[in-house]
Short mmCIF file of C-alpha atoms in Angstrom, two decimals:
data_model
loop_
_atom_site.label_atom_id
_atom_site.label_comp_id
_atom_site.label_asym_id
_atom_site.label_seq_id
_atom_site.Cartn_x
_atom_site.Cartn_y
_atom_site.Cartn_z
CA MET A 1 12.17 9.41 -19.32
CA LYS A 2 9.71 11.12 -21.67
CA GLY A 3 7.22 8.32 -21.97
CA ILE A 4 6.57 4.64 -22.52
CA ALA A 5 4.45 2.96 -25.19
CA ASP A 6 1.76 5.52 -26.09
CA TYR A 7 1.91 7.26 -22.71
CA GLU A 8 3.37 10.76 -22.82
CA PHE A 9 4.82 11.65 -19.41
CA VAL A 10 4.04 15.07 -17.95
CA ARG A 11 6.29 14.82 -14.92
CA HIS A 12 7.91 12.42 -12.47
CA LEU A 13 5.71 11.83 -9.42
CA GLY A 14 8.16 9.89 -7.27
CA SER A 15 9.67 6.51 -6.63
CA GLY A 16 7.97 3.55 -4.99
CA ASN A 17 8.89 -0.06 -4.35
CA HIS A 18 10.80 -1.37 -7.37
CA GLY A 19 9.89 1.45 -9.73
CA ASP A 20 9.06 5.06 -10.59
CA PHE A 21 5.71 6.81 -10.91
CA TYR A 22 4.91 9.34 -13.63
CA LEU A 23 1.97 11.58 -14.43
CA ALA A 24 0.97 10.87 -18.01
CA ARG A 25 -1.54 11.96 -20.60
CA ARG A 26 -4.25 9.39 -21.24
CA PRO A 27 -3.88 7.60 -24.57
CA GLU A 28 -6.98 7.98 -26.72
CA ARG A 29 -7.52 4.23 -26.73
CA LEU A 30 -8.26 4.15 -22.98
CA PRO A 31 -12.05 4.36 -22.42
CA ILE A 32 -11.93 6.63 -19.36
CA GLU A 33 -12.94 10.24 -18.79
CA ALA A 34 -9.78 11.46 -17.00
CA ASP A 35 -7.20 13.30 -19.09
CA LEU A 36 -4.31 12.28 -16.82
CA VAL A 37 -3.27 8.92 -15.38
CA ALA A 38 -0.47 7.67 -13.15
CA VAL A 39 2.01 5.26 -14.71
CA LYS A 40 4.39 3.04 -12.77
CA VAL A 41 7.47 1.78 -14.59
CA LEU A 42 9.16 -1.11 -12.77
CA ALA A 43 12.87 -0.96 -12.30
CA GLY A 44 15.02 -3.41 -14.25
CA GLU A 45 14.25 -5.46 -17.30
CA SER A 46 11.46 -8.04 -17.14
CA THR A 47 11.56 -11.40 -18.87
CA GLN A 48 8.54 -12.78 -20.66
CA ASP A 49 7.92 -14.99 -17.62
CA THR A 50 8.02 -12.11 -15.14
CA PHE A 51 5.92 -9.99 -17.50
CA ARG A 52 3.22 -12.67 -17.68
CA ARG A 53 3.29 -13.10 -13.92
CA ALA A 54 3.03 -9.35 -13.27
CA ALA A 55 0.25 -9.00 -15.83
CA ARG A 56 -1.71 -11.81 -14.17
CA GLU A 57 -1.39 -10.16 -10.79
CA LEU A 58 -2.48 -6.82 -12.18
CA ALA A 59 -5.45 -8.42 -13.95
CA ALA A 60 -6.50 -10.07 -10.68
CA PHE A 61 -6.36 -6.71 -8.92
CA ALA A 62 -8.17 -4.88 -11.70
CA ALA A 63 -11.01 -7.39 -11.50
CA VAL A 64 -11.73 -6.41 -7.89
CA ARG A 65 -14.44 -3.77 -7.71
CA SER A 66 -14.28 -1.37 -4.81
CA PRO A 67 -14.71 2.41 -4.53
CA TYR A 68 -11.76 2.35 -2.13
CA LEU A 69 -9.25 0.87 -4.57
CA VAL A 70 -7.33 2.95 -7.08
CA ALA A 71 -8.50 1.81 -10.52
CA ALA A 72 -5.98 -0.05 -12.66
CA TYR A 73 -6.30 0.61 -16.39
CA ASP A 74 -3.60 -0.91 -18.50
CA ALA A 75 -0.30 -2.82 -18.51
CA GLY A 76 2.43 -3.48 -21.01
CA GLN A 77 6.09 -4.07 -21.75
CA GLN A 78 8.46 -1.97 -23.80
CA ASP A 79 12.18 -2.47 -24.25
CA GLY A 80 12.14 -5.00 -21.44
CA LEU A 81 10.41 -2.63 -19.00
CA PHE A 82 7.08 -3.58 -17.42
CA PHE A 83 4.64 -0.74 -16.75
CA TYR A 84 1.06 -0.23 -15.75
CA SER A 85 -1.29 2.72 -15.60
CA MET A 86 -3.80 3.59 -12.92
CA GLU A 87 -6.12 6.26 -11.62
CA TYR A 88 -4.35 9.50 -10.70
CA LEU A 89 -5.30 11.20 -7.43
CA PRO A 90 -3.61 14.59 -6.95
CA GLY A 91 -4.29 14.87 -3.22
CA GLY A 92 -1.08 13.17 -2.09
CA SER A 93 -0.88 10.38 0.46
CA LEU A 94 -0.77 9.77 4.19
CA ALA A 95 3.01 9.84 3.89
CA ASP A 96 2.89 13.52 2.99
CA ARG A 97 1.27 14.84 6.15
CA ARG A 98 -0.56 13.99 9.34
CA LEU A 99 -4.30 14.54 9.21
CA PRO A 100 -6.68 15.52 12.03
CA ALA A 101 -7.61 12.38 13.98
CA ALA A 102 -11.10 11.94 12.50
CA GLN A 103 -9.82 12.33 8.92
CA ALA A 104 -6.93 9.95 9.51
CA ILE A 105 -9.27 7.31 10.97
CA THR A 106 -11.61 7.69 7.96
CA ALA A 107 -8.74 7.40 5.47
CA VAL A 108 -7.43 4.20 7.07
CA ALA A 109 -10.97 2.81 7.31
CA HIS A 110 -11.34 3.35 3.56
CA ALA A 111 -8.01 1.59 2.95
CA ALA A 112 -9.23 -1.28 5.13
CA ARG A 113 -12.39 -1.55 3.01
CA ALA A 114 -10.13 -1.81 -0.02
CA ALA A 115 -8.02 -4.51 1.63
CA ALA A 116 -11.17 -6.43 2.56
CA ALA A 117 -12.25 -6.42 -1.10
CA LEU A 118 -8.86 -7.74 -2.12
CA HIS A 119 -8.95 -10.43 0.55
CA ALA A 120 -12.41 -11.54 -0.64
CA ALA A 121 -10.82 -12.09 -4.07
CA GLY A 122 -7.90 -14.09 -2.63
CA ILE A 123 -5.34 -11.29 -2.84
CA VAL A 124 -3.07 -9.94 -0.12
CA HIS A 125 -1.74 -6.46 -0.82
CA ARG A 126 1.44 -6.91 1.29
CA ASP A 127 2.59 -3.32 0.92
CA VAL A 128 0.04 -1.29 2.89
CA LYS A 129 1.78 1.84 4.21
CA PRO A 130 1.12 5.61 4.39
CA GLY A 131 2.52 6.25 0.92
CA ASN A 132 0.06 3.79 -0.63
CA ILE A 133 -3.05 5.36 0.91
CA LEU A 134 -3.91 8.16 -1.50
CA LEU A 135 -6.14 11.04 -0.46
CA HIS A 136 -9.07 12.71 -2.19
CA GLU A 137 -11.93 14.98 -1.17
CA SER A 138 -14.10 12.19 0.20
CA GLY A 139 -11.47 10.08 1.92
CA ALA A 140 -8.82 7.74 0.59
CA LYS A 141 -8.04 4.87 -1.77
CA LEU A 142 -5.50 2.06 -1.51
CA SER A 143 -2.89 2.06 -4.27
CA ASP A 144 0.35 0.55 -5.62
CA LEU A 145 0.34 -3.14 -6.34
CA GLY A 146 4.11 -3.45 -6.20
CA LEU A 147 3.99 -6.47 -3.88
CA ALA A 148 0.38 -7.59 -4.10
CA GLN A 149 0.11 -11.26 -5.02
CA VAL A 150 -2.40 -14.03 -4.89
CA PHE A 151 -1.87 -16.16 -1.72
CA THR A 152 0.88 -18.36 -3.01
CA GLU A 153 4.43 -17.49 -2.15
CA GLY A 154 6.14 -16.27 0.97
CA ILE A 155 8.13 -13.09 1.12
CA THR A 156 11.74 -12.30 1.85
CA ILE A 157 13.44 -9.28 3.37
CA THR A 158 15.13 -8.52 0.06
CA GLY A 159 11.75 -8.45 -1.65
CA MET A 160 10.22 -5.88 0.66
CA GLY A 161 11.41 -2.85 -1.27
CA ALA A 162 12.41 0.26 0.67
CA VAL A 163 13.76 -0.70 4.10
CA ALA A 164 12.57 2.65 5.43
CA THR A 165 8.98 1.41 5.39
CA VAL A 166 9.70 -1.91 7.10
CA GLU A 167 8.07 -0.66 10.32
CA PHE A 168 4.68 -1.06 8.62
CA VAL A 169 5.31 -4.70 7.64
CA ASP A 170 4.01 -7.60 9.71
CA PRO A 171 7.13 -9.31 11.15
CA ALA A 172 5.66 -12.64 10.07
CA LEU A 173 6.34 -11.61 6.46
CA LEU A 174 9.86 -10.49 7.29
CA LEU A 175 10.49 -13.92 8.78
CA GLY A 176 9.40 -15.63 5.59
CA GLU A 177 5.92 -16.84 6.50
CA PRO A 178 3.32 -17.11 3.69
CA ALA A 179 1.23 -14.01 3.11
CA ARG A 180 -2.17 -13.90 4.85
CA PRO A 181 -4.90 -11.27 5.00
CA GLY A 182 -3.96 -10.52 8.58
CA ASN A 183 -0.64 -9.11 7.36
CA ASP A 184 -2.52 -6.24 5.76
CA VAL A 185 -4.51 -5.61 8.94
CA TRP A 186 -1.26 -5.30 10.89
CA SER A 187 0.01 -2.78 8.35
CA LEU A 188 -3.23 -0.78 8.44
CA ALA A 189 -3.03 -0.56 12.23
CA CYS A 190 0.61 0.53 12.13
CA THR A 191 -0.25 3.17 9.54
CA LEU A 192 -3.08 4.53 11.72
CA HIS A 193 -0.83 4.57 14.77
CA HIS A 194 1.78 6.60 12.86
CA GLN A 195 -0.87 9.10 11.80
CA LEU A 196 -2.32 9.54 15.30
CA ALA A 197 0.83 9.35 17.42
CA GLY A 198 3.44 10.71 15.05
CA THR A 199 5.56 7.60 15.52
CA GLY A 200 5.15 3.92 14.76
CA VAL A 201 4.50 1.03 17.10
CA TYR A 202 8.25 0.61 17.54
CA GLY A 203 8.73 4.18 18.75
CA ASP A 204 10.85 6.82 17.09
CA LEU A 205 13.04 5.17 14.42
CA SER A 206 14.46 8.39 12.98
CA GLY A 207 18.18 8.21 12.34
CA GLN A 208 18.08 4.47 11.73
CA ASP A 209 18.43 2.95 8.31
CA GLY A 210 19.28 -0.26 6.55
CA LEU A 211 20.03 -3.28 8.68
CA MET A 212 19.90 -1.28 11.90
CA LEU A 213 16.25 -0.41 11.26
CA LEU A 214 15.44 -3.97 10.34
CA ARG A 215 17.12 -5.35 13.45
CA THR A 216 15.25 -2.88 15.66
CA VAL A 217 11.90 -3.89 14.19
CA LEU A 218 12.57 -7.61 14.59
CA ALA A 219 13.98 -7.24 18.12
CA THR A 220 11.39 -4.81 19.54
CA THR A 221 7.97 -5.69 20.91
CA PRO A 222 5.46 -3.32 19.28
CA ALA A 223 3.49 -1.15 21.66
CA VAL A 224 0.64 1.35 21.35
CA ALA A 225 1.50 4.89 22.44
CA PRO A 226 0.02 5.56 25.90
CA ASP A 227 -1.53 8.89 24.92
CA LEU A 228 -3.80 7.54 22.18
CA PRO A 229 -7.48 7.72 23.13
CA GLU A 230 -9.65 4.70 23.70
CA PRO A 231 -11.16 2.84 21.89
CA VAL A 232 -8.77 3.38 18.97
CA ALA A 233 -5.77 2.39 21.10
CA ALA A 234 -7.46 -0.87 22.05
CA LEU A 235 -8.33 -1.60 18.42
CA ILE A 236 -4.77 -0.96 17.23
CA GLY A 237 -3.52 -3.19 20.03
CA GLU A 238 -5.84 -6.02 18.90
CA CYS A 239 -4.44 -5.75 15.38
CA LEU A 240 -0.93 -6.40 16.67
CA THR A 241 -1.94 -9.79 18.11
CA PRO A 242 -2.31 -13.16 16.32
CA GLN A 243 -6.10 -13.00 16.94
CA ARG A 244 -6.55 -9.73 15.05
CA PRO A 245 -9.83 -8.68 13.39
CA THR A 246 -10.42 -9.02 9.68
CA ALA A 247 -9.94 -6.00 7.44
CA ALA A 248 -13.71 -5.64 7.14
CA GLU A 249 -14.15 -5.74 10.91
CA PHE A 250 -11.30 -3.29 11.38
CA ALA A 251 -12.95 -0.91 8.91
CA ARG A 252 -16.36 -1.21 10.57
CA ARG A 253 -14.96 -0.46 14.04
CA LEU A 254 -12.99 2.51 12.75
CA GLU A 255 -16.10 3.90 11.11
CA GLU A 256 -17.90 3.66 14.45
CA ILE A 257 -15.06 5.54 16.14
CA ALA A 258 -14.80 8.24 13.48
#
């Protein structure tokens, strides 16, 4: 794919939930300083109804102001394909590598600040995971709105995107419960655990895929690795309970630890 609308693609950046990411040259009409932006093209054709719904969700996200959120610039539809452009951060994500403990804690704290801003606006991200926490020189930003929606509908297993990342999803969502801000806190804690321990709260899931991975997650009680230092281990453990802290509280406590 060479481009979409007036975006000229430079290269393919990778695939995410329900679509592909591209590095693109900024169209002259966009009033931003950056020369390059990231563009996500959603897989499959979109109807006018789904286009309007996706555009509304993106507009709601773009209206949230936080230095810890990747900026959303533009959205459109061409030949039945929905796309949107956003800020490009070349530093990769937490999915690319494990960081030193202090840096990992800071990165997740920044993502928690972003989630808190979304929650204050009535939005649950619902897809917080290492690949959606993008890194830069000063920390991290939360990205990819593939599943972010205003608090209305529940979620299904088939709507969760890549099964490989299901270990970061609150089981309540997998079981069809309505989305709540606490779902993002669960995911943030699981992401931090993976960074610090090298495995998730369900242990080593390598070699499992598809339904086997899903069954393991739903049948296993999550547990914090015994070698994680206090107080971060205790904080992660709190986030795996029904009485978990808010995203803002989680961020504040992480900042104290870091």
